[in-house]
mmCIF file of C-alpha atoms in Angstrom:
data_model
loop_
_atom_site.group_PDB
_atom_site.id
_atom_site.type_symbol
_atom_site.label_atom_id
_atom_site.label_comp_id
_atom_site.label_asym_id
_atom_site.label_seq_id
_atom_site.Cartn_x
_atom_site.Cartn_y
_atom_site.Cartn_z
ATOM 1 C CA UNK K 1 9.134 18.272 -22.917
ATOM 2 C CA UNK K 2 6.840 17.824 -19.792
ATOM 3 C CA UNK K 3 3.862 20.553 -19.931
ATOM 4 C CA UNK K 4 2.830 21.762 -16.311
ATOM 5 C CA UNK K 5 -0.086 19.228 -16.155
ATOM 6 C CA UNK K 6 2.320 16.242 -16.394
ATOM 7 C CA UNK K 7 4.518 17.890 -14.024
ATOM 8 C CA UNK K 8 2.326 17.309 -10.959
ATOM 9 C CA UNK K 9 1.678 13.762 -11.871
ATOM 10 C CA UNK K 10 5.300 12.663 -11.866
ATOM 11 C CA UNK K 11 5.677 14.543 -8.676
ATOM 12 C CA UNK K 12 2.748 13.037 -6.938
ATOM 13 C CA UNK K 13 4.514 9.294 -8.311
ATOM 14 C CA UNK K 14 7.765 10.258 -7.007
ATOM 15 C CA UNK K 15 5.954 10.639 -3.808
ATOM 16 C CA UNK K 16 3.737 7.475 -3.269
ATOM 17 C CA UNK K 17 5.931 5.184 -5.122
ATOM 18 C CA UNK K 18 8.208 4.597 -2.366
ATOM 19 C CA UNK K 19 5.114 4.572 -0.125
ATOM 20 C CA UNK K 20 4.023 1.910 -1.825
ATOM 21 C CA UNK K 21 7.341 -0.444 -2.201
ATOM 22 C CA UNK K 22 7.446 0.011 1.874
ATOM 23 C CA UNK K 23 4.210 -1.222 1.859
ATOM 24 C CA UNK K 24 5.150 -4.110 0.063
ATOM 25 C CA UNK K 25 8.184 -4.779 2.006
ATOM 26 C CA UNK K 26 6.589 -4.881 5.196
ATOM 27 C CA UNK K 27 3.480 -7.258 3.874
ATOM 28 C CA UNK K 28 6.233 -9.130 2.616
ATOM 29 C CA UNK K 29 7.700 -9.484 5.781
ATOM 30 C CA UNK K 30 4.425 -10.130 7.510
ATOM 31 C CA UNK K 31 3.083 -12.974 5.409
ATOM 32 C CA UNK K 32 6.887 -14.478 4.050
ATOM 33 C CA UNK K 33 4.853 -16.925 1.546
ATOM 34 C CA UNK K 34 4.584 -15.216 -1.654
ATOM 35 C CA UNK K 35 1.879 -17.193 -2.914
ATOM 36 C CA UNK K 36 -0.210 -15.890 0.816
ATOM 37 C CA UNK K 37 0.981 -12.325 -0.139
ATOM 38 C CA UNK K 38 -0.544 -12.204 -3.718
ATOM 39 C CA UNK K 39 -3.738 -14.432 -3.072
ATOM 40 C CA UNK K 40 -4.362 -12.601 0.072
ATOM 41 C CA UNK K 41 -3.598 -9.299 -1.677
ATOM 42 C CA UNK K 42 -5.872 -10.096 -4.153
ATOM 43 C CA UNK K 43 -8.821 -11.197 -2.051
ATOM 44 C CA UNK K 44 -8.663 -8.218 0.049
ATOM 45 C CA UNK K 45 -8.610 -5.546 -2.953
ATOM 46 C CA UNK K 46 -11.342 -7.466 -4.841
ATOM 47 C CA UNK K 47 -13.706 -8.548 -1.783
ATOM 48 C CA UNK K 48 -13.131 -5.838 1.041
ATOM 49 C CA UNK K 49 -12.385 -2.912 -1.206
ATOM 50 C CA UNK K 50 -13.938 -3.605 -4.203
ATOM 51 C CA UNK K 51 -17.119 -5.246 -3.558
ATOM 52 C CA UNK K 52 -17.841 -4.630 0.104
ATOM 53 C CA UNK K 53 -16.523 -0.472 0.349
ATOM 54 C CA UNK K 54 -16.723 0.273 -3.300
ATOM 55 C CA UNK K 55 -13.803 1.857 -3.558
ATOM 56 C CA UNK K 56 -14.861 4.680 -1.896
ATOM 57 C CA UNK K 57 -13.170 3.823 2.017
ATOM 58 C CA UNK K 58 -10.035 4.740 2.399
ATOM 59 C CA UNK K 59 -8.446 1.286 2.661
ATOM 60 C CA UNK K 60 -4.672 0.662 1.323
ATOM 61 C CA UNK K 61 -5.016 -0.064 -2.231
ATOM 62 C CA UNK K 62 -7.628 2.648 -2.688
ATOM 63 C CA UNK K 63 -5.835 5.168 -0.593
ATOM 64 C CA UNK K 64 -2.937 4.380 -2.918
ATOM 65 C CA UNK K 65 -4.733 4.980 -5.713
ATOM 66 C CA UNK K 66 -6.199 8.502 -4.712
ATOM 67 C CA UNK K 67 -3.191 9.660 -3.585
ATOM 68 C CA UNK K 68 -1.110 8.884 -6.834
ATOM 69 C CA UNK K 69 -3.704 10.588 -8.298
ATOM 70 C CA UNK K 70 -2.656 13.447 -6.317
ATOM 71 C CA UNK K 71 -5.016 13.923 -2.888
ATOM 72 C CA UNK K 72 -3.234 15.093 -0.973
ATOM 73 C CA UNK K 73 -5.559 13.202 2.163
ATOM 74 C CA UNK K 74 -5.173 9.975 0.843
ATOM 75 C CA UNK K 75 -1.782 9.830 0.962
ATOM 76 C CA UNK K 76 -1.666 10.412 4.763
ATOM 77 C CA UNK K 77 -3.608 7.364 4.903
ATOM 78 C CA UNK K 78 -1.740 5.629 3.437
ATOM 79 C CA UNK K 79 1.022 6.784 4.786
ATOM 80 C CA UNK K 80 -0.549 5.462 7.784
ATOM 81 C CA UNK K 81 -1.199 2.091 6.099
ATOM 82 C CA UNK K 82 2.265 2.030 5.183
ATOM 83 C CA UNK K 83 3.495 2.812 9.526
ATOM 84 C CA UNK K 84 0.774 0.087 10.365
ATOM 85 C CA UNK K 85 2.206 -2.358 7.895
ATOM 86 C CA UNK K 86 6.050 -1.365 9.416
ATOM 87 C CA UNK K 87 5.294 -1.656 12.199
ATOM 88 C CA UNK K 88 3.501 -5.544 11.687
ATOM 89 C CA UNK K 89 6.823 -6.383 9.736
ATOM 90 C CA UNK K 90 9.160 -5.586 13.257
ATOM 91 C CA UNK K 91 7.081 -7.401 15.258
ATOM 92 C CA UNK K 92 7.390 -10.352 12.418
ATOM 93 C CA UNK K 93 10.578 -10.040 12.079
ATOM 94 C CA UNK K 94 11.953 -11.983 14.864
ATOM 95 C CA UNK K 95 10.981 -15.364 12.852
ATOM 96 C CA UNK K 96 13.554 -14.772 10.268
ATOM 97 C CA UNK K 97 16.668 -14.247 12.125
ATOM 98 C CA UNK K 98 18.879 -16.864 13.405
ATOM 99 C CA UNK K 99 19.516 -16.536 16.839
ATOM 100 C CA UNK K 100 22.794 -17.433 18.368
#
């Protein structure tokens, strides 16, 4: 039985979950190489927002974290991480379809 504690966490997942895979799906899109995606992924989180901001700027992967941990701030920023990254992955797009 879920006490009311747990009930906000699962409700704050529920939430930036999907964020997140729509996130990955446009990054996805944007690099195509998955080997680019998780190296590059990597570098940034450990050089840009782990050594350089400290975790403490509201990049992507620390805006993801606050806001599954339920801020309710950081997950309008990365909501807008997640538009910015969309919106990358349309203009991308156009090298993966087959024209006629």
């Amino acid at each position: 039985m879920l006490g009311k504690g747990h009930v906000e966490h699962y409700r704050d997942a529920l939430v930036v979950v999907p964020l997140m895979a729509i996130f990955a799906t446009a990054t996805a899109t944007i690099l195509r190489r998955p080997t680019w995606l998780f190296l590059s992924s990597g570098a940034w989180f450990i050089i840009i927002e782990g050594l350089i901001s400290t975790l403490e700027k509201p990049w992507p992967f620390t805006a993801f974290l606050q806001a599954s941990a339920g801020d309710r701030l950081h997950l309008l920023i990365f909501a807008g991480w997640a538009t910015l990254a969309v919106v990358g992955a349309i203009a991308a797009i156009h090298r993966d379809l087959a024209g006629e």
